mmCIF file of C-alpha atoms and ligand atoms in Angstrom:
data_model
loop_
_atom_site.group_PDB
_atom_site.id
_atom_site.type_symbol
_atom_site.label_atom_id
_atom_site.label_comp_id
_atom_site.label_asym_id
_atom_site.label_seq_id
_atom_site.Cartn_x
_atom_site.Cartn_y
_atom_site.Cartn_z
ATOM 1 C CA UNK A 353 289.776 85.980 179.824
ATOM 2 C CA UNK A 354 289.638 82.496 178.406
ATOM 3 C CA UNK A 355 293.325 81.938 178.912
ATOM 4 C CA UNK A 356 293.572 83.486 182.352
ATOM 5 C CA UNK A 357 290.743 81.410 183.710
ATOM 6 C CA UNK A 358 291.188 78.367 181.452
ATOM 7 C CA UNK A 359 291.777 75.821 184.238
ATOM 8 C CA UNK A 360 288.737 76.990 186.164
ATOM 9 C CA UNK A 361 286.585 76.974 182.993
ATOM 10 C CA UNK A 362 287.814 73.409 182.168
ATOM 11 C CA UNK A 363 286.445 72.327 185.520
ATOM 12 C CA UNK A 364 282.995 71.057 184.502
ATOM 13 C CA UNK A 365 280.755 72.343 187.303
ATOM 14 C CA UNK A 366 282.020 75.906 186.507
ATOM 15 C CA UNK A 367 282.583 76.018 182.750
ATOM 16 C CA UNK A 368 282.281 79.135 180.600
ATOM 17 C CA UNK A 369 278.841 79.821 182.001
ATOM 18 C CA UNK A 370 280.052 79.709 185.586
ATOM 19 C CA UNK A 371 282.971 81.965 184.772
ATOM 20 C CA UNK A 372 280.578 84.538 183.285
ATOM 21 C CA UNK A 373 278.531 84.403 186.481
ATOM 22 C CA UNK A 374 281.603 84.788 188.706
ATOM 23 C CA UNK A 375 282.669 87.870 186.712
ATOM 24 C CA UNK A 376 279.300 89.537 187.397
ATOM 25 C CA UNK A 377 279.131 88.838 191.127
ATOM 26 C CA UNK A 378 279.887 91.005 194.128
ATOM 27 C CA UNK A 379 281.294 89.586 197.364
ATOM 28 C CA UNK A 380 281.555 91.379 200.689
ATOM 29 C CA UNK A 381 284.298 90.233 203.064
ATOM 30 C CA UNK A 382 284.023 91.415 206.666
ATOM 31 C CA UNK A 383 287.435 91.350 208.257
ATOM 32 C CA UNK A 384 290.778 91.447 206.489
ATOM 33 C CA UNK A 385 293.109 89.466 208.711
ATOM 34 C CA UNK A 386 294.176 85.889 208.062
ATOM 35 C CA UNK A 387 290.809 84.599 206.780
ATOM 36 C CA UNK A 388 290.013 87.868 204.966
ATOM 37 C CA UNK A 389 293.286 88.213 203.005
ATOM 38 C CA UNK A 390 293.259 84.591 201.901
ATOM 39 C CA UNK A 391 289.589 84.694 200.873
ATOM 40 C CA UNK A 392 290.098 87.991 199.075
ATOM 41 C CA UNK A 393 293.072 86.706 197.164
ATOM 42 C CA UNK A 394 291.246 83.523 196.156
ATOM 43 C CA UNK A 395 288.240 85.470 194.820
ATOM 44 C CA UNK A 396 290.369 87.996 192.967
ATOM 45 C CA UNK A 397 292.329 85.237 191.291
ATOM 46 C CA UNK A 398 289.076 83.458 190.439
ATOM 47 C CA UNK A 399 287.921 86.579 188.562
ATOM 48 C CA UNK A 400 285.183 87.920 190.809
ATOM 49 C CA UNK A 401 283.507 91.074 189.359
ATOM 50 C CA UNK A 402 283.511 93.195 192.458
ATOM 51 C CA UNK A 403 284.950 92.807 195.944
ATOM 52 C CA UNK A 404 284.280 94.908 199.008
ATOM 53 C CA UNK A 405 286.511 94.620 202.068
ATOM 54 C CA UNK A 406 285.785 95.999 205.511
ATOM 55 C CA UNK A 407 288.364 96.050 208.300
ATOM 56 C CA UNK A 408 288.953 98.204 211.393
ATOM 57 C CA UNK A 409 292.610 97.386 212.064
ATOM 58 C CA UNK A 410 296.092 98.214 210.731
ATOM 59 C CA UNK A 411 299.005 95.883 209.843
ATOM 60 C CA UNK A 412 301.238 94.831 212.737
ATOM 61 C CA UNK A 413 304.335 92.602 212.815
ATOM 62 C CA UNK A 414 302.485 89.722 214.507
ATOM 63 C CA UNK A 415 300.136 89.497 211.476
ATOM 64 C CA UNK A 416 302.853 88.600 208.958
ATOM 65 C CA UNK A 417 303.098 84.947 209.993
ATOM 66 C CA UNK A 418 299.684 84.099 208.510
ATOM 67 C CA UNK A 419 297.989 87.101 206.885
ATOM 68 C CA UNK A 420 299.144 86.282 203.420
ATOM 69 C CA UNK A 421 298.782 89.596 201.551
ATOM 70 C CA UNK A 422 300.770 91.794 203.888
ATOM 71 C CA UNK A 423 304.439 92.782 203.764
ATOM 72 C CA UNK A 424 306.992 94.289 206.164
ATOM 73 C CA UNK A 425 306.559 97.594 204.372
ATOM 74 C CA UNK A 426 302.795 97.653 205.149
ATOM 75 C CA UNK A 427 303.714 97.090 208.753
ATOM 76 C CA UNK A 428 306.347 99.868 208.801
ATOM 77 C CA UNK A 429 303.835 102.283 207.293
ATOM 78 C CA UNK A 430 301.113 101.176 209.735
ATOM 79 C CA UNK A 431 298.741 100.858 206.777
ATOM 80 C CA UNK A 432 295.157 99.966 207.524
ATOM 81 C CA UNK A 433 294.600 96.342 206.477
ATOM 82 C CA UNK A 434 291.789 97.191 204.096
ATOM 83 C CA UNK A 435 293.998 99.682 202.276
ATOM 84 C CA UNK A 436 297.104 97.481 202.113
ATOM 85 C CA UNK A 437 294.980 94.539 200.943
ATOM 86 C CA UNK A 438 293.393 96.545 198.158
ATOM 87 C CA UNK A 439 296.777 97.675 196.925
ATOM 88 C CA UNK A 440 298.143 94.119 196.683
ATOM 89 C CA UNK A 441 294.926 92.644 195.254
ATOM 90 C CA UNK A 442 294.856 95.210 192.429
ATOM 91 C CA UNK A 443 298.341 94.002 191.353
ATOM 92 C CA UNK A 444 297.105 90.393 191.253
ATOM 93 C CA UNK A 445 294.039 91.125 189.087
ATOM 94 C CA UNK A 446 293.571 94.663 187.781
ATOM 95 C CA UNK A 447 290.157 93.909 186.256
ATOM 96 C CA UNK A 448 288.420 93.419 189.587
ATOM 97 C CA UNK A 449 286.503 96.376 191.042
ATOM 98 C CA UNK A 450 287.827 96.448 194.613
ATOM 99 C CA UNK A 451 286.486 98.681 197.368
ATOM 100 C CA UNK A 452 287.878 98.937 200.838
ATOM 101 C CA UNK A 453 286.463 100.498 203.980
ATOM 102 C CA UNK A 454 288.578 101.242 207.057
ATOM 103 C CA UNK A 455 285.843 101.036 209.623
ATOM 104 C CA UNK A 456 284.414 99.075 212.478
ATOM 105 C CA UNK A 457 281.451 97.205 211.007
ATOM 106 C CA UNK A 458 278.198 97.976 212.846
ATOM 107 C CA UNK A 459 274.515 97.155 212.429
ATOM 108 C CA UNK A 460 274.172 100.576 210.798
ATOM 109 C CA UNK A 461 277.158 101.048 208.461
ATOM 110 C CA UNK A 462 277.128 97.498 207.095
ATOM 111 C CA UNK A 463 273.528 97.704 205.846
ATOM 112 C CA UNK A 464 274.213 99.364 202.453
ATOM 113 C CA UNK A 465 277.146 96.996 201.857
ATOM 114 C CA UNK A 466 275.165 93.849 202.652
ATOM 115 C CA UNK A 467 272.239 94.934 200.447
ATOM 116 C CA UNK A 468 274.573 95.308 197.424
ATOM 117 C CA UNK A 469 276.356 91.976 197.875
ATOM 118 C CA UNK A 470 275.597 88.621 196.282
ATOM 119 C CA UNK A 471 277.496 86.845 199.034
ATOM 120 C CA UNK A 472 279.033 87.745 202.372
ATOM 121 C CA UNK A 473 282.122 85.985 203.749
ATOM 122 C CA UNK A 474 282.849 86.021 207.503
ATOM 123 C CA UNK A 475 286.487 86.693 208.179
ATOM 124 C CA UNK A 476 286.080 88.380 211.542
ATOM 125 C CA UNK A 477 287.521 87.304 214.864
ATOM 126 C CA UNK A 478 284.651 87.912 217.291
ATOM 127 C CA UNK A 479 281.081 86.983 217.874
ATOM 128 C CA UNK A 480 279.732 90.487 218.484
ATOM 129 C CA UNK A 481 280.086 91.289 214.755
ATOM 130 C CA UNK A 482 279.091 87.746 213.714
ATOM 131 C CA UNK A 483 275.740 88.057 215.463
ATOM 132 C CA UNK A 484 275.170 91.408 213.760
ATOM 133 C CA UNK A 485 276.026 89.732 210.433
ATOM 134 C CA UNK A 486 273.717 86.832 211.271
ATOM 135 C CA UNK A 487 270.809 89.263 211.645
ATOM 136 C CA UNK A 488 271.716 91.423 208.631
ATOM 137 C CA UNK A 489 272.030 88.542 206.162
ATOM 138 C CA UNK A 490 268.713 87.132 207.311
ATOM 139 C CA UNK A 491 266.959 90.475 207.105
ATOM 140 C CA UNK A 492 268.318 91.089 203.584
ATOM 141 C CA UNK A 493 268.401 87.433 202.432
ATOM 142 C CA UNK A 494 272.054 87.285 201.385
ATOM 143 C CA UNK A 495 274.063 84.005 201.577
ATOM 144 C CA UNK A 496 276.823 83.998 204.191
ATOM 145 C CA UNK A 497 279.808 81.691 204.838
ATOM 146 C CA UNK A 498 280.879 81.558 208.468
ATOM 147 C CA UNK A 499 284.451 80.661 209.305
ATOM 148 C CA UNK A 500 286.541 80.694 212.472
ATOM 149 C CA UNK A 501 289.914 79.363 213.570
ATOM 150 C CA UNK A 502 292.172 79.314 216.602
ATOM 151 C CA UNK A 503 295.244 77.205 217.409
ATOM 152 C CA UNK A 504 294.963 74.170 215.136
ATOM 153 C CA UNK A 505 291.176 74.043 215.159
ATOM 154 C CA UNK A 506 288.709 75.606 212.778
ATOM 155 C CA UNK A 507 285.125 75.499 211.552
ATOM 156 C CA UNK A 508 283.105 76.544 208.572
ATOM 157 C CA UNK A 509 279.403 76.643 207.884
ATOM 158 C CA UNK A 510 277.313 77.980 204.978
ATOM 159 C CA UNK A 511 274.026 79.801 205.554
ATOM 160 C CA UNK A 512 271.434 80.306 202.850
ATOM 161 C CA UNK A 513 268.767 82.352 204.655
ATOM 162 C CA UNK A 514 265.481 80.505 204.694
ATOM 163 C CA UNK A 515 267.198 77.150 203.964
ATOM 164 C CA UNK A 516 269.692 76.676 206.813
ATOM 165 C CA UNK A 517 269.622 77.155 210.569
ATOM 166 C CA UNK A 518 271.243 80.448 211.523
ATOM 167 C CA UNK A 519 274.481 80.960 213.407
ATOM 168 C CA UNK A 520 272.661 81.395 216.725
ATOM 169 C CA UNK A 521 270.874 78.099 216.238
ATOM 170 C CA UNK A 522 273.995 76.134 215.315
ATOM 171 C CA UNK A 523 276.040 77.615 218.168
ATOM 172 C CA UNK A 524 273.280 76.717 220.637
ATOM 173 C CA UNK A 525 273.723 73.136 219.406
ATOM 174 C CA UNK A 526 277.531 73.270 219.367
ATOM 175 C CA UNK A 527 279.314 74.847 222.324
ATOM 176 C CA UNK A 528 282.311 76.917 221.200
ATOM 177 C CA UNK A 529 285.293 77.653 223.416
ATOM 178 C CA UNK A 530 286.179 81.251 224.237
ATOM 179 C CA UNK A 531 289.795 80.797 223.138
ATOM 180 C CA UNK A 532 291.185 83.449 220.752
ATOM 181 C CA UNK A 533 294.271 83.613 218.560
ATOM 182 C CA UNK A 534 295.669 86.216 220.951
ATOM 183 C CA UNK A 535 295.453 83.872 223.924
ATOM 184 C CA UNK A 536 296.380 80.452 222.499
ATOM 185 C CA UNK A 537 297.980 81.346 219.171
ATOM 186 C CA UNK A 538 297.360 79.961 215.733
ATOM 187 C CA UNK A 539 299.230 78.156 212.972
ATOM 188 C CA UNK A 540 298.820 79.249 209.394
ATOM 189 C CA UNK A 541 297.551 75.881 208.001
ATOM 190 C CA UNK A 542 294.477 76.202 210.227
ATOM 191 C CA UNK A 543 293.617 79.393 208.443
ATOM 192 C CA UNK A 544 294.157 77.831 204.995
ATOM 193 C CA UNK A 545 291.930 74.887 205.865
ATOM 194 C CA UNK A 546 289.020 77.125 206.856
ATOM 195 C CA UNK A 547 289.609 79.308 203.781
ATOM 196 C CA UNK A 548 289.607 76.238 201.498
ATOM 197 C CA UNK A 549 286.152 75.312 202.800
ATOM 198 C CA UNK A 550 284.851 78.883 202.535
ATOM 199 C CA UNK A 551 286.255 79.329 198.986
ATOM 200 C CA UNK A 552 284.788 76.107 197.647
ATOM 201 C CA UNK A 553 281.404 77.083 199.033
ATOM 202 C CA UNK A 554 281.784 80.608 197.637
ATOM 203 C CA UNK A 555 282.444 79.304 194.120
ATOM 204 C CA UNK A 556 279.345 77.085 194.316
ATOM 205 C CA UNK A 557 277.207 80.051 195.363
ATOM 206 C CA UNK A 558 278.726 82.343 192.729
ATOM 207 C CA UNK A 559 277.982 79.868 189.919
ATOM 208 C CA UNK A 560 274.542 79.255 191.474
ATOM 209 C CA UNK A 561 275.107 75.531 192.008
ATOM 210 C CA UNK A 562 273.149 75.517 195.251
ATOM 211 C CA UNK A 563 272.583 71.766 195.172
ATOM 212 C CA UNK A 564 276.319 71.256 195.618
ATOM 213 C CA UNK A 565 276.480 73.271 198.851
ATOM 214 C CA UNK A 566 277.561 71.598 202.050
ATOM 215 C CA UNK A 567 274.661 71.531 204.509
ATOM 216 C CA UNK A 568 276.615 70.525 207.570
ATOM 217 C CA UNK A 569 279.025 72.215 209.951
ATOM 218 C CA UNK A 570 282.703 71.266 209.449
ATOM 219 C CA UNK A 571 285.054 71.229 212.390
ATOM 220 C CA UNK A 572 288.656 70.044 212.440
ATOM 221 C CA UNK A 573 291.860 69.922 214.414
ATOM 222 C CA UNK A 574 294.921 69.794 212.193
ATOM 223 C CA UNK A 575 297.349 68.904 214.966
ATOM 224 C CA UNK A 576 295.249 66.056 216.383
ATOM 225 C CA UNK A 577 294.230 64.912 212.853
ATOM 226 C CA UNK A 578 290.511 65.199 213.520
ATOM 227 C CA UNK A 579 287.878 66.060 210.954
ATOM 228 C CA UNK A 580 284.122 66.108 211.698
ATOM 229 C CA UNK A 581 281.011 67.117 209.891
ATOM 230 C CA UNK A 582 277.796 67.652 211.814
ATOM 231 C CA UNK A 583 274.323 67.647 210.367
ATOM 232 C CA UNK A 584 272.639 70.864 211.529
ATOM 233 C CA UNK A 585 269.195 70.314 210.032
ATOM 234 C CA UNK A 586 267.601 69.720 213.435
ATOM 235 C CA UNK A 587 269.341 72.672 215.061
ATOM 236 C CA UNK A 588 266.869 75.205 213.702
ATOM 237 C CA UNK A 589 264.453 76.562 216.263
ATOM 238 C CA UNK A 590 261.068 78.001 215.303
ATOM 239 C CA UNK A 591 261.415 80.433 218.233
ATOM 240 C CA UNK A 592 264.808 81.777 217.038
ATOM 241 C CA UNK A 593 264.693 85.592 216.966
ATOM 242 C CA UNK A 594 266.765 85.609 213.744
ATOM 243 C CA UNK A 595 265.713 82.656 211.600
ATOM 244 C CA UNK A 596 262.499 81.592 213.383
ATOM 245 C CA UNK A 597 258.868 82.204 212.585
ATOM 246 C CA UNK A 598 258.723 85.761 213.930
ATOM 247 C CA UNK A 599 262.204 87.246 213.466
ATOM 248 C CA UNK A 600 263.060 90.469 215.329
ATOM 249 C CA UNK A 601 266.821 90.579 214.438
ATOM 250 C CA UNK A 602 267.799 91.511 218.006
ATOM 251 C CA UNK A 603 271.209 93.053 217.277
ATOM 252 C CA UNK A 604 269.871 95.431 214.690
ATOM 253 C CA UNK A 605 267.902 97.473 217.192
ATOM 254 C CA UNK A 606 271.107 98.249 219.007
ATOM 255 C CA UNK A 607 272.142 101.890 218.658
ATOM 256 C CA UNK A 608 275.868 102.388 218.343
ATOM 257 C CA UNK A 609 276.820 105.106 220.775
ATOM 258 C CA UNK A 610 280.329 105.919 222.080
ATOM 259 C CA UNK A 611 281.311 102.517 223.205
ATOM 260 C CA UNK A 612 284.218 100.936 225.079
ATOM 261 C CA UNK A 613 285.204 97.425 224.131
ATOM 262 C CA UNK A 614 288.038 95.317 225.605
ATOM 263 C CA UNK A 615 289.669 93.468 222.693
ATOM 264 C CA UNK A 616 289.895 89.948 223.925
ATOM 265 C CA UNK A 617 293.404 88.734 224.771
ATOM 266 C CA UNK A 618 295.109 91.790 223.256
ATOM 267 C CA UNK A 619 295.466 93.961 226.341
ATOM 268 C CA UNK A 620 293.797 96.664 224.304
ATOM 269 C CA UNK A 621 290.622 98.740 224.659
ATOM 270 C CA UNK A 622 288.791 100.147 221.668
ATOM 271 C CA UNK A 623 286.858 103.354 222.086
ATOM 272 C CA UNK A 624 284.310 104.046 219.361
ATOM 273 C CA UNK A 625 282.861 107.478 219.073
ATOM 274 C CA UNK A 626 280.286 108.627 216.601
ATOM 275 C CA UNK A 627 282.172 111.666 215.371
ATOM 276 C CA UNK A 628 285.059 111.903 212.942
ATOM 277 C CA UNK A 629 288.404 113.349 214.008
ATOM 278 C CA UNK A 630 290.512 115.863 212.089
ATOM 279 C CA UNK A 631 293.819 114.008 212.189
ATOM 280 C CA UNK A 632 295.990 116.931 211.063
ATOM 281 C CA UNK A 633 294.688 119.237 213.829
ATOM 282 C CA UNK A 634 294.870 116.519 216.406
ATOM 283 C CA UNK A 635 298.438 115.590 215.410
ATOM 284 C CA UNK A 636 299.539 119.239 215.831
ATOM 285 C CA UNK A 637 298.077 119.322 219.314
ATOM 286 C CA UNK A 638 299.495 115.962 220.350
ATOM 287 C CA UNK A 639 303.005 116.747 219.111
ATOM 288 C CA UNK A 640 303.417 118.735 222.312
ATOM 289 C CA UNK A 641 302.875 115.552 224.321
ATOM 290 C CA UNK A 642 305.053 113.121 222.426
ATOM 291 C CA UNK A 643 306.279 111.795 219.083
ATOM 292 C CA UNK A 644 303.320 111.373 216.745
ATOM 293 C CA UNK A 645 303.528 108.948 213.845
ATOM 294 C CA UNK A 646 300.995 109.690 211.160
ATOM 295 C CA UNK A 647 299.736 108.578 207.827
ATOM 296 C CA UNK A 648 296.579 109.638 205.989
ATOM 297 C CA UNK A 649 294.430 107.079 207.811
ATOM 298 C CA UNK A 650 295.604 107.153 211.386
ATOM 299 C CA UNK A 651 298.029 108.558 213.899
ATOM 300 C CA UNK A 652 299.786 106.870 216.801
ATOM 301 C CA UNK A 653 301.730 107.984 219.837
ATOM 302 C CA UNK A 654 303.056 106.775 223.181
ATOM 303 C CA UNK A 655 301.245 108.304 226.158
ATOM 304 C CA UNK A 656 301.970 107.495 229.765
ATOM 305 C CA UNK A 657 303.316 104.089 228.756
ATOM 306 C CA UNK A 658 300.346 103.234 226.523
ATOM 307 C CA UNK A 659 300.369 103.102 222.776
ATOM 308 C CA UNK A 660 297.421 105.020 221.373
ATOM 309 C CA UNK A 661 296.197 104.760 217.785
ATOM 310 C CA UNK A 662 293.594 107.187 216.526
ATOM 311 C CA UNK A 663 291.657 106.610 213.283
ATOM 312 C CA UNK A 664 289.929 109.385 211.333
ATOM 313 C CA UNK A 665 286.495 107.833 211.939
ATOM 314 C CA UNK A 666 286.918 108.652 215.622
ATOM 315 C CA UNK A 667 287.909 105.233 216.740
ATOM 316 C CA UNK A 668 290.773 104.879 219.169
ATOM 317 C CA UNK A 669 292.806 101.818 220.153
ATOM 318 C CA UNK A 670 294.575 102.016 223.492
ATOM 319 C CA UNK A 671 297.178 99.263 223.770
ATOM 320 C CA UNK A 672 298.642 98.277 227.128
ATOM 321 C CA UNK A 673 295.498 98.121 229.257
ATOM 322 C CA UNK A 674 292.300 96.160 229.519
ATOM 323 C CA UNK A 675 290.717 98.697 231.886
ATOM 324 C CA UNK A 676 287.872 100.606 230.226
ATOM 325 C CA UNK A 677 288.107 103.244 232.936
ATOM 326 C CA UNK A 678 291.804 103.887 232.211
ATOM 327 C CA UNK A 679 291.087 103.923 228.509
ATOM 328 C CA UNK A 680 288.241 106.403 228.943
ATOM 329 C CA UNK A 681 290.546 108.781 230.840
ATOM 330 C CA UNK A 682 293.226 108.569 228.172
ATOM 331 C CA UNK A 683 290.623 109.064 225.447
ATOM 332 C CA UNK A 684 289.279 112.235 226.996
ATOM 333 C CA UNK A 685 292.742 113.612 227.712
ATOM 334 C CA UNK A 686 293.955 113.108 224.167
ATOM 335 C CA UNK A 687 290.911 113.392 221.921
ATOM 336 C CA UNK A 688 288.677 115.491 224.223
HETATM 337 ZN ZN1 ZN B 1784 268.300 80.685 214.177
#
């Protein structure tokens, strides 16, 4: 171990002691796209003890420009991102205990994962899940590093529950645009810049050097050469339902039923049902309708001009529409 991590151990604030701590810690990464793959690779190379990855999607060609762990082969095989990432990460560092979950994180299924983690890293691409995470990490008192990027702009912020204003408080103080990578694009260096901030903060938390943590919100624009830090100390509101005096964790009372969700900018609707699907049986039935591509995690087919992807957890992506009504019809016709 000494040799493998020698340069990190030589770095004084980490040292042998810090390396020991890193090797005993467990990090949960929610999302395994651009931010998720780069964060996961960084932690695995640093010698983290255990890593858990959660992602709901599979690898597509448009990911390869910036999602650093994935290959053309992953894309051809339509591998779920969590599965492909785990495979590549294990080759980088075989001593790390890596777990991956192909699922859509909810206020229910993320609870056991958050409770077990020493640190949670945000690598998602939407605020629905971030607000759930904001509530979960406050309820269970787990540090969390928020990160987001679009175009050439990004931001990062570290939350130690009880010590920092929560995500809701900082966003109330800092308006965020609704732009997404699918509507205005993104360049890879933006991702790396956010990840660099998240990783540095992660190492500080893992070696328990809390005094070194950044307390402000970082925002930057790499094309316009702008870099700002904003002090967020005053953003905290006593009335905040998540980090205030009487927290109620509003998103955790939400009951996840069958739910339609338009995926922003992707011309895609996600249907989430509570029941699992028997992929083999379904594939046999759907073969009468069209050509079904299948692996052990999902199946996909073209149906009436839409591309439909069905996961074994009952989740369905319908590409080619942003109408929930159309998606609902297709879902009932195909899955029943
Ligand atoms: Zn708050």
